[in-house]
């Protein structure tokens, strides 16, 4: 007879991580305005009251999701920079761009980013989280790549275009306008 194994309860931090991962999928599917904490709680297998113990309200949950996505972006960019084939700004930016293109093949992460940008128009806390995330990311890209302002701006502009190309599945349409938009854009 084997000894009975004790059930190990998850810590609040583990539950918080579970809720964040679950919330990414929920917010990706329905956006900030279309997602309820009840839906997130149900998907995470916890009560809505427990969600509110972890996050004060839906806005705080969404801000945490946005911040979590920026952490994932940063980790992806760091991995790209570490794997760059050279130390010139162009080589480092190209490697980071490729790593980011792989990252946003996770459609949920990309959709949360798009929903967050849309919510910045009317939600001050989301706006601040997005601003802070971009501030950290821009400064990281500038420092890691050694790129000048124009190169860093172009890096982010191409990233935004990559979001558009991937979100509307432009590669599935063979037309002059899609060839123009997708030329030189890496997406997976």
PDB file of C-alpha atoms in Angstrom:
ATOM      1  CA  UNK A   1       0.000   0.000   0.000  1.00  0.00           C
ATOM      2  CA  UNK A   2       1.411   3.364  -1.001  1.00  0.00           C
ATOM      3  CA  UNK A   3       1.377   6.242   1.452  1.00  0.00           C
ATOM      4  CA  UNK A   4      -1.373   8.737   0.843  1.00  0.00           C
ATOM      5  CA  UNK A   5      -0.052  11.852  -0.837  1.00  0.00           C
ATOM      6  CA  UNK A   6      -1.140  15.099   0.670  1.00  0.00           C
ATOM      7  CA  UNK A   7      -2.869  17.506  -1.646  1.00  0.00           C
ATOM      8  CA  UNK A   8      -0.728  20.569  -2.003  1.00  0.00           C
ATOM      9  CA  UNK A   9      -2.661  23.801  -2.163  1.00  0.00           C
ATOM     10  CA  UNK A  10      -1.435  26.465  -4.509  1.00  0.00           C
ATOM     11  CA  UNK A  11      -0.225  29.710  -3.120  1.00  0.00           C
ATOM     12  CA  UNK A  12      -1.916  33.010  -3.840  1.00  0.00           C
ATOM     13  CA  UNK A  13       0.964  33.856  -6.190  1.00  0.00           C
ATOM     14  CA  UNK A  14       0.456  30.601  -8.139  1.00  0.00           C
ATOM     15  CA  UNK A  15      -3.275  31.334  -8.362  1.00  0.00           C
ATOM     16  CA  UNK A  16      -2.493  34.855  -9.495  1.00  0.00           C
ATOM     17  CA  UNK A  17      -0.310  33.465 -12.310  1.00  0.00           C
ATOM     18  CA  UNK A  18      -3.070  31.012 -13.282  1.00  0.00           C
ATOM     19  CA  UNK A  19      -5.623  33.817 -13.384  1.00  0.00           C
ATOM     20  CA  UNK A  20      -3.265  35.981 -15.474  1.00  0.00           C
ATOM     21  CA  UNK A  21      -2.690  33.198 -18.018  1.00  0.00           C
ATOM     22  CA  UNK A  22      -6.421  32.516 -18.175  1.00  0.00           C
ATOM     23  CA  UNK A  23      -7.259  36.218 -18.428  1.00  0.00           C
ATOM     24  CA  UNK A  24      -4.922  36.627 -21.402  1.00  0.00           C
ATOM     25  CA  UNK A  25      -7.068  34.194 -23.380  1.00  0.00           C
ATOM     26  CA  UNK A  26     -10.320  35.774 -22.214  1.00  0.00           C
ATOM     27  CA  UNK A  27      -9.232  39.352 -22.932  1.00  0.00           C
ATOM     28  CA  UNK A  28      -7.732  38.293 -26.269  1.00  0.00           C
ATOM     29  CA  UNK A  29     -11.052  36.794 -27.340  1.00  0.00           C
ATOM     30  CA  UNK A  30     -13.381  39.584 -26.200  1.00  0.00           C
ATOM     31  CA  UNK A  31     -11.252  42.604 -25.340  1.00  0.00           C
ATOM     32  CA  UNK A  32     -11.230  44.705 -22.218  1.00  0.00           C
ATOM     33  CA  UNK A  33     -14.797  45.917 -22.586  1.00  0.00           C
ATOM     34  CA  UNK A  34     -16.296  42.576 -23.601  1.00  0.00           C
ATOM     35  CA  UNK A  35     -14.715  40.390 -20.913  1.00  0.00           C
ATOM     36  CA  UNK A  36     -16.132  39.948 -17.424  1.00  0.00           C
ATOM     37  CA  UNK A  37     -14.330  38.837 -14.300  1.00  0.00           C
ATOM     38  CA  UNK A  38     -16.966  36.106 -14.026  1.00  0.00           C
ATOM     39  CA  UNK A  39     -15.728  34.643 -17.336  1.00  0.00           C
ATOM     40  CA  UNK A  40     -12.112  34.797 -16.190  1.00  0.00           C
ATOM     41  CA  UNK A  41     -12.963  33.185 -12.850  1.00  0.00           C
ATOM     42  CA  UNK A  42     -14.913  30.381 -14.487  1.00  0.00           C
ATOM     43  CA  UNK A  43     -12.110  29.670 -16.978  1.00  0.00           C
ATOM     44  CA  UNK A  44      -9.550  29.663 -14.138  1.00  0.00           C
ATOM     45  CA  UNK A  45     -11.693  27.340 -12.042  1.00  0.00           C
ATOM     46  CA  UNK A  46     -12.054  29.757  -9.163  1.00  0.00           C
ATOM     47  CA  UNK A  47     -14.787  31.969  -7.779  1.00  0.00           C
ATOM     48  CA  UNK A  48     -15.262  35.541  -8.886  1.00  0.00           C
ATOM     49  CA  UNK A  49     -14.783  36.548  -5.242  1.00  0.00           C
ATOM     50  CA  UNK A  50     -11.321  34.960  -5.333  1.00  0.00           C
ATOM     51  CA  UNK A  51     -10.466  36.917  -8.473  1.00  0.00           C
ATOM     52  CA  UNK A  52     -11.326  40.054  -6.497  1.00  0.00           C
ATOM     53  CA  UNK A  53      -9.070  38.910  -3.652  1.00  0.00           C
ATOM     54  CA  UNK A  54      -6.201  38.735  -6.141  1.00  0.00           C
ATOM     55  CA  UNK A  55      -7.094  41.847  -8.171  1.00  0.00           C
ATOM     56  CA  UNK A  56      -9.157  44.753  -6.856  1.00  0.00           C
ATOM     57  CA  UNK A  57     -11.275  44.996 -10.004  1.00  0.00           C
ATOM     58  CA  UNK A  58     -11.386  44.184 -13.716  1.00  0.00           C
ATOM     59  CA  UNK A  59      -9.223  47.186 -14.534  1.00  0.00           C
ATOM     60  CA  UNK A  60      -6.491  46.004 -12.148  1.00  0.00           C
ATOM     61  CA  UNK A  61      -6.679  42.519 -13.669  1.00  0.00           C
ATOM     62  CA  UNK A  62      -6.376  43.886 -17.202  1.00  0.00           C
ATOM     63  CA  UNK A  63      -3.482  46.157 -16.218  1.00  0.00           C
ATOM     64  CA  UNK A  64      -1.726  43.119 -14.706  1.00  0.00           C
ATOM     65  CA  UNK A  65      -2.321  41.217 -17.961  1.00  0.00           C
ATOM     66  CA  UNK A  66      -0.877  44.121 -19.978  1.00  0.00           C
ATOM     67  CA  UNK A  67       2.169  44.263 -17.707  1.00  0.00           C
ATOM     68  CA  UNK A  68       2.588  40.478 -17.999  1.00  0.00           C
ATOM     69  CA  UNK A  69       2.536  40.780 -21.796  1.00  0.00           C
ATOM     70  CA  UNK A  70       5.236  43.465 -21.677  1.00  0.00           C
ATOM     71  CA  UNK A  71       7.362  41.108 -19.548  1.00  0.00           C
ATOM     72  CA  UNK A  72       6.971  38.433 -22.217  1.00  0.00           C
ATOM     73  CA  UNK A  73       7.872  40.933 -24.948  1.00  0.00           C
ATOM     74  CA  UNK A  74      10.986  41.979 -23.038  1.00  0.00           C
ATOM     75  CA  UNK A  75      12.063  38.360 -22.544  1.00  0.00           C
ATOM     76  CA  UNK A  76      11.595  37.722 -26.256  1.00  0.00           C
ATOM     77  CA  UNK A  77      13.616  40.783 -27.219  1.00  0.00           C
ATOM     78  CA  UNK A  78      16.379  39.801 -24.776  1.00  0.00           C
ATOM     79  CA  UNK A  79      16.564  36.338 -26.310  1.00  0.00           C
ATOM     80  CA  UNK A  80      16.687  37.865 -29.773  1.00  0.00           C
ATOM     81  CA  UNK A  81      19.466  40.267 -28.809  1.00  0.00           C
ATOM     82  CA  UNK A  82      21.445  37.438 -27.213  1.00  0.00           C
ATOM     83  CA  UNK A  83      21.223  35.429 -30.427  1.00  0.00           C
ATOM     84  CA  UNK A  84      22.124  38.280 -32.788  1.00  0.00           C
ATOM     85  CA  UNK A  85      24.720  37.471 -35.446  1.00  0.00           C
ATOM     86  CA  UNK A  86      26.774  40.562 -34.857  1.00  0.00           C
ATOM     87  CA  UNK A  87      26.754  43.597 -32.636  1.00  0.00           C
ATOM     88  CA  UNK A  88      25.751  46.329 -35.067  1.00  0.00           C
ATOM     89  CA  UNK A  89      22.420  48.022 -34.371  1.00  0.00           C
ATOM     90  CA  UNK A  90      21.047  46.533 -37.579  1.00  0.00           C
ATOM     91  CA  UNK A  91      22.028  42.976 -36.600  1.00  0.00           C
ATOM     92  CA  UNK A  92      20.646  43.280 -33.073  1.00  0.00           C
ATOM     93  CA  UNK A  93      17.418  44.964 -34.187  1.00  0.00           C
ATOM     94  CA  UNK A  94      16.918  42.322 -36.874  1.00  0.00           C
ATOM     95  CA  UNK A  95      17.379  39.503 -34.349  1.00  0.00           C
ATOM     96  CA  UNK A  96      15.013  41.176 -31.888  1.00  0.00           C
ATOM     97  CA  UNK A  97      12.481  41.705 -34.676  1.00  0.00           C
ATOM     98  CA  UNK A  98      12.631  38.048 -35.610  1.00  0.00           C
ATOM     99  CA  UNK A  99      12.170  36.997 -31.974  1.00  0.00           C
ATOM    100  CA  UNK A 100       9.202  39.357 -31.668  1.00  0.00           C
ATOM    101  CA  UNK A 101       7.654  38.017 -34.877  1.00  0.00           C
ATOM    102  CA  UNK A 102       7.821  34.526 -33.379  1.00  0.00           C
ATOM    103  CA  UNK A 103       6.313  35.783 -30.123  1.00  0.00           C
ATOM    104  CA  UNK A 104       3.259  37.337 -31.751  1.00  0.00           C
ATOM    105  CA  UNK A 105       2.532  34.136 -33.596  1.00  0.00           C
ATOM    106  CA  UNK A 106       0.882  33.535 -30.199  1.00  0.00           C
ATOM    107  CA  UNK A 107      -2.279  35.292 -31.304  1.00  0.00           C
ATOM    108  CA  UNK A 108      -3.535  35.777 -27.742  1.00  0.00           C
ATOM    109  CA  UNK A 109      -0.568  37.915 -26.788  1.00  0.00           C
ATOM    110  CA  UNK A 110      -0.885  39.985 -29.939  1.00  0.00           C
ATOM    111  CA  UNK A 111      -4.627  40.451 -29.453  1.00  0.00           C
ATOM    112  CA  UNK A 112      -4.186  41.570 -25.846  1.00  0.00           C
ATOM    113  CA  UNK A 113      -1.675  44.150 -27.065  1.00  0.00           C
ATOM    114  CA  UNK A 114      -4.148  45.403 -29.674  1.00  0.00           C
ATOM    115  CA  UNK A 115      -7.024  45.502 -27.161  1.00  0.00           C
ATOM    116  CA  UNK A 116      -4.810  47.328 -24.669  1.00  0.00           C
ATOM    117  CA  UNK A 117      -3.923  49.960 -27.251  1.00  0.00           C
ATOM    118  CA  UNK A 118      -7.618  50.426 -28.027  1.00  0.00           C
ATOM    119  CA  UNK A 119      -8.513  50.739 -24.332  1.00  0.00           C
ATOM    120  CA  UNK A 120      -5.875  53.449 -23.794  1.00  0.00           C
ATOM    121  CA  UNK A 121      -8.225  55.911 -25.469  1.00  0.00           C
ATOM    122  CA  UNK A 122     -10.724  55.858 -22.603  1.00  0.00           C
ATOM    123  CA  UNK A 123      -9.119  54.005 -19.682  1.00  0.00           C
ATOM    124  CA  UNK A 124      -6.454  56.062 -17.860  1.00  0.00           C
ATOM    125  CA  UNK A 125      -5.007  53.139 -15.856  1.00  0.00           C
ATOM    126  CA  UNK A 126      -4.590  51.072 -19.029  1.00  0.00           C
ATOM    127  CA  UNK A 127      -3.090  54.090 -20.780  1.00  0.00           C
ATOM    128  CA  UNK A 128      -0.513  54.442 -17.998  1.00  0.00           C
ATOM    129  CA  UNK A 129       0.333  50.727 -18.095  1.00  0.00           C
ATOM    130  CA  UNK A 130       0.817  50.833 -21.866  1.00  0.00           C
ATOM    131  CA  UNK A 131       2.895  54.025 -21.640  1.00  0.00           C
ATOM    132  CA  UNK A 132       5.087  52.531 -18.908  1.00  0.00           C
ATOM    133  CA  UNK A 133       5.473  49.288 -20.852  1.00  0.00           C
ATOM    134  CA  UNK A 134       6.487  51.088 -24.019  1.00  0.00           C
ATOM    135  CA  UNK A 135       8.841  53.396 -22.110  1.00  0.00           C
ATOM    136  CA  UNK A 136      10.701  50.412 -20.665  1.00  0.00           C
ATOM    137  CA  UNK A 137      10.667  48.547 -23.967  1.00  0.00           C
ATOM    138  CA  UNK A 138      11.876  51.483 -26.070  1.00  0.00           C
ATOM    139  CA  UNK A 139      14.719  52.160 -23.653  1.00  0.00           C
ATOM    140  CA  UNK A 140      15.643  48.479 -23.600  1.00  0.00           C
ATOM    141  CA  UNK A 141      15.680  48.293 -27.421  1.00  0.00           C
ATOM    142  CA  UNK A 142      17.738  51.497 -27.626  1.00  0.00           C
ATOM    143  CA  UNK A 143      20.279  50.232 -25.080  1.00  0.00           C
ATOM    144  CA  UNK A 144      20.505  46.654 -26.304  1.00  0.00           C
ATOM    145  CA  UNK A 145      20.801  47.568 -29.972  1.00  0.00           C
ATOM    146  CA  UNK A 146      22.791  50.774 -29.783  1.00  0.00           C
ATOM    147  CA  UNK A 147      20.406  52.083 -32.432  1.00  0.00           C
ATOM    148  CA  UNK A 148      19.711  55.756 -32.932  1.00  0.00           C
ATOM    149  CA  UNK A 149      16.256  57.318 -32.568  1.00  0.00           C
ATOM    150  CA  UNK A 150      15.358  56.710 -36.207  1.00  0.00           C
ATOM    151  CA  UNK A 151      16.344  53.035 -36.039  1.00  0.00           C
ATOM    152  CA  UNK A 152      14.437  52.470 -32.811  1.00  0.00           C
ATOM    153  CA  UNK A 153      11.380  54.272 -34.166  1.00  0.00           C
ATOM    154  CA  UNK A 154      11.513  52.191 -37.337  1.00  0.00           C
ATOM    155  CA  UNK A 155      11.820  49.012 -35.255  1.00  0.00           C
ATOM    156  CA  UNK A 156       8.587  49.855 -33.425  1.00  0.00           C
ATOM    157  CA  UNK A 157       6.830  51.060 -36.577  1.00  0.00           C
ATOM    158  CA  UNK A 158       7.589  47.779 -38.335  1.00  0.00           C
ATOM    159  CA  UNK A 159       6.380  45.920 -35.226  1.00  0.00           C
ATOM    160  CA  UNK A 160       3.065  47.764 -35.406  1.00  0.00           C
ATOM    161  CA  UNK A 161       2.793  46.966 -39.096  1.00  0.00           C
ATOM    162  CA  UNK A 162       3.551  43.341 -38.247  1.00  0.00           C
ATOM    163  CA  UNK A 163       0.571  43.402 -35.839  1.00  0.00           C
ATOM    164  CA  UNK A 164      -1.663  44.671 -38.635  1.00  0.00           C
ATOM    165  CA  UNK A 165      -0.395  42.119 -41.159  1.00  0.00           C
ATOM    166  CA  UNK A 166      -0.835  39.216 -38.745  1.00  0.00           C
ATOM    167  CA  UNK A 167      -4.169  40.342 -37.273  1.00  0.00           C
ATOM    168  CA  UNK A 168      -5.880  40.661 -40.649  1.00  0.00           C
ATOM    169  CA  UNK A 169      -4.064  37.640 -42.134  1.00  0.00           C
ATOM    170  CA  UNK A 170      -2.836  39.799 -45.002  1.00  0.00           C
ATOM    171  CA  UNK A 171      -0.711  36.942 -46.306  1.00  0.00           C
ATOM    172  CA  UNK A 172      -3.882  35.076 -47.245  1.00  0.00           C
ATOM    173  CA  UNK A 173      -4.809  37.780 -49.758  1.00  0.00           C
ATOM    174  CA  UNK A 174      -2.796  37.975 -52.955  1.00  0.00           C
ATOM    175  CA  UNK A 175      -3.240  41.573 -54.052  1.00  0.00           C
ATOM    176  CA  UNK A 176      -0.966  44.526 -54.751  1.00  0.00           C
ATOM    177  CA  UNK A 177      -1.906  46.266 -51.506  1.00  0.00           C
ATOM    178  CA  UNK A 178      -1.061  43.196 -49.374  1.00  0.00           C
ATOM    179  CA  UNK A 179       2.217  42.664 -51.192  1.00  0.00           C
ATOM    180  CA  UNK A 180       3.063  46.306 -50.431  1.00  0.00           C
ATOM    181  CA  UNK A 181       2.221  45.960 -46.734  1.00  0.00           C
ATOM    182  CA  UNK A 182       3.857  42.579 -46.228  1.00  0.00           C
ATOM    183  CA  UNK A 183       7.100  43.211 -48.177  1.00  0.00           C
ATOM    184  CA  UNK A 184       9.966  42.568 -45.799  1.00  0.00           C
ATOM    185  CA  UNK A 185       7.670  41.839 -42.845  1.00  0.00           C
ATOM    186  CA  UNK A 186       8.509  38.650 -41.022  1.00  0.00           C
ATOM    187  CA  UNK A 187       5.617  36.811 -39.513  1.00  0.00           C
ATOM    188  CA  UNK A 188       5.079  33.220 -38.535  1.00  0.00           C
TER     189      UNK A 188
END
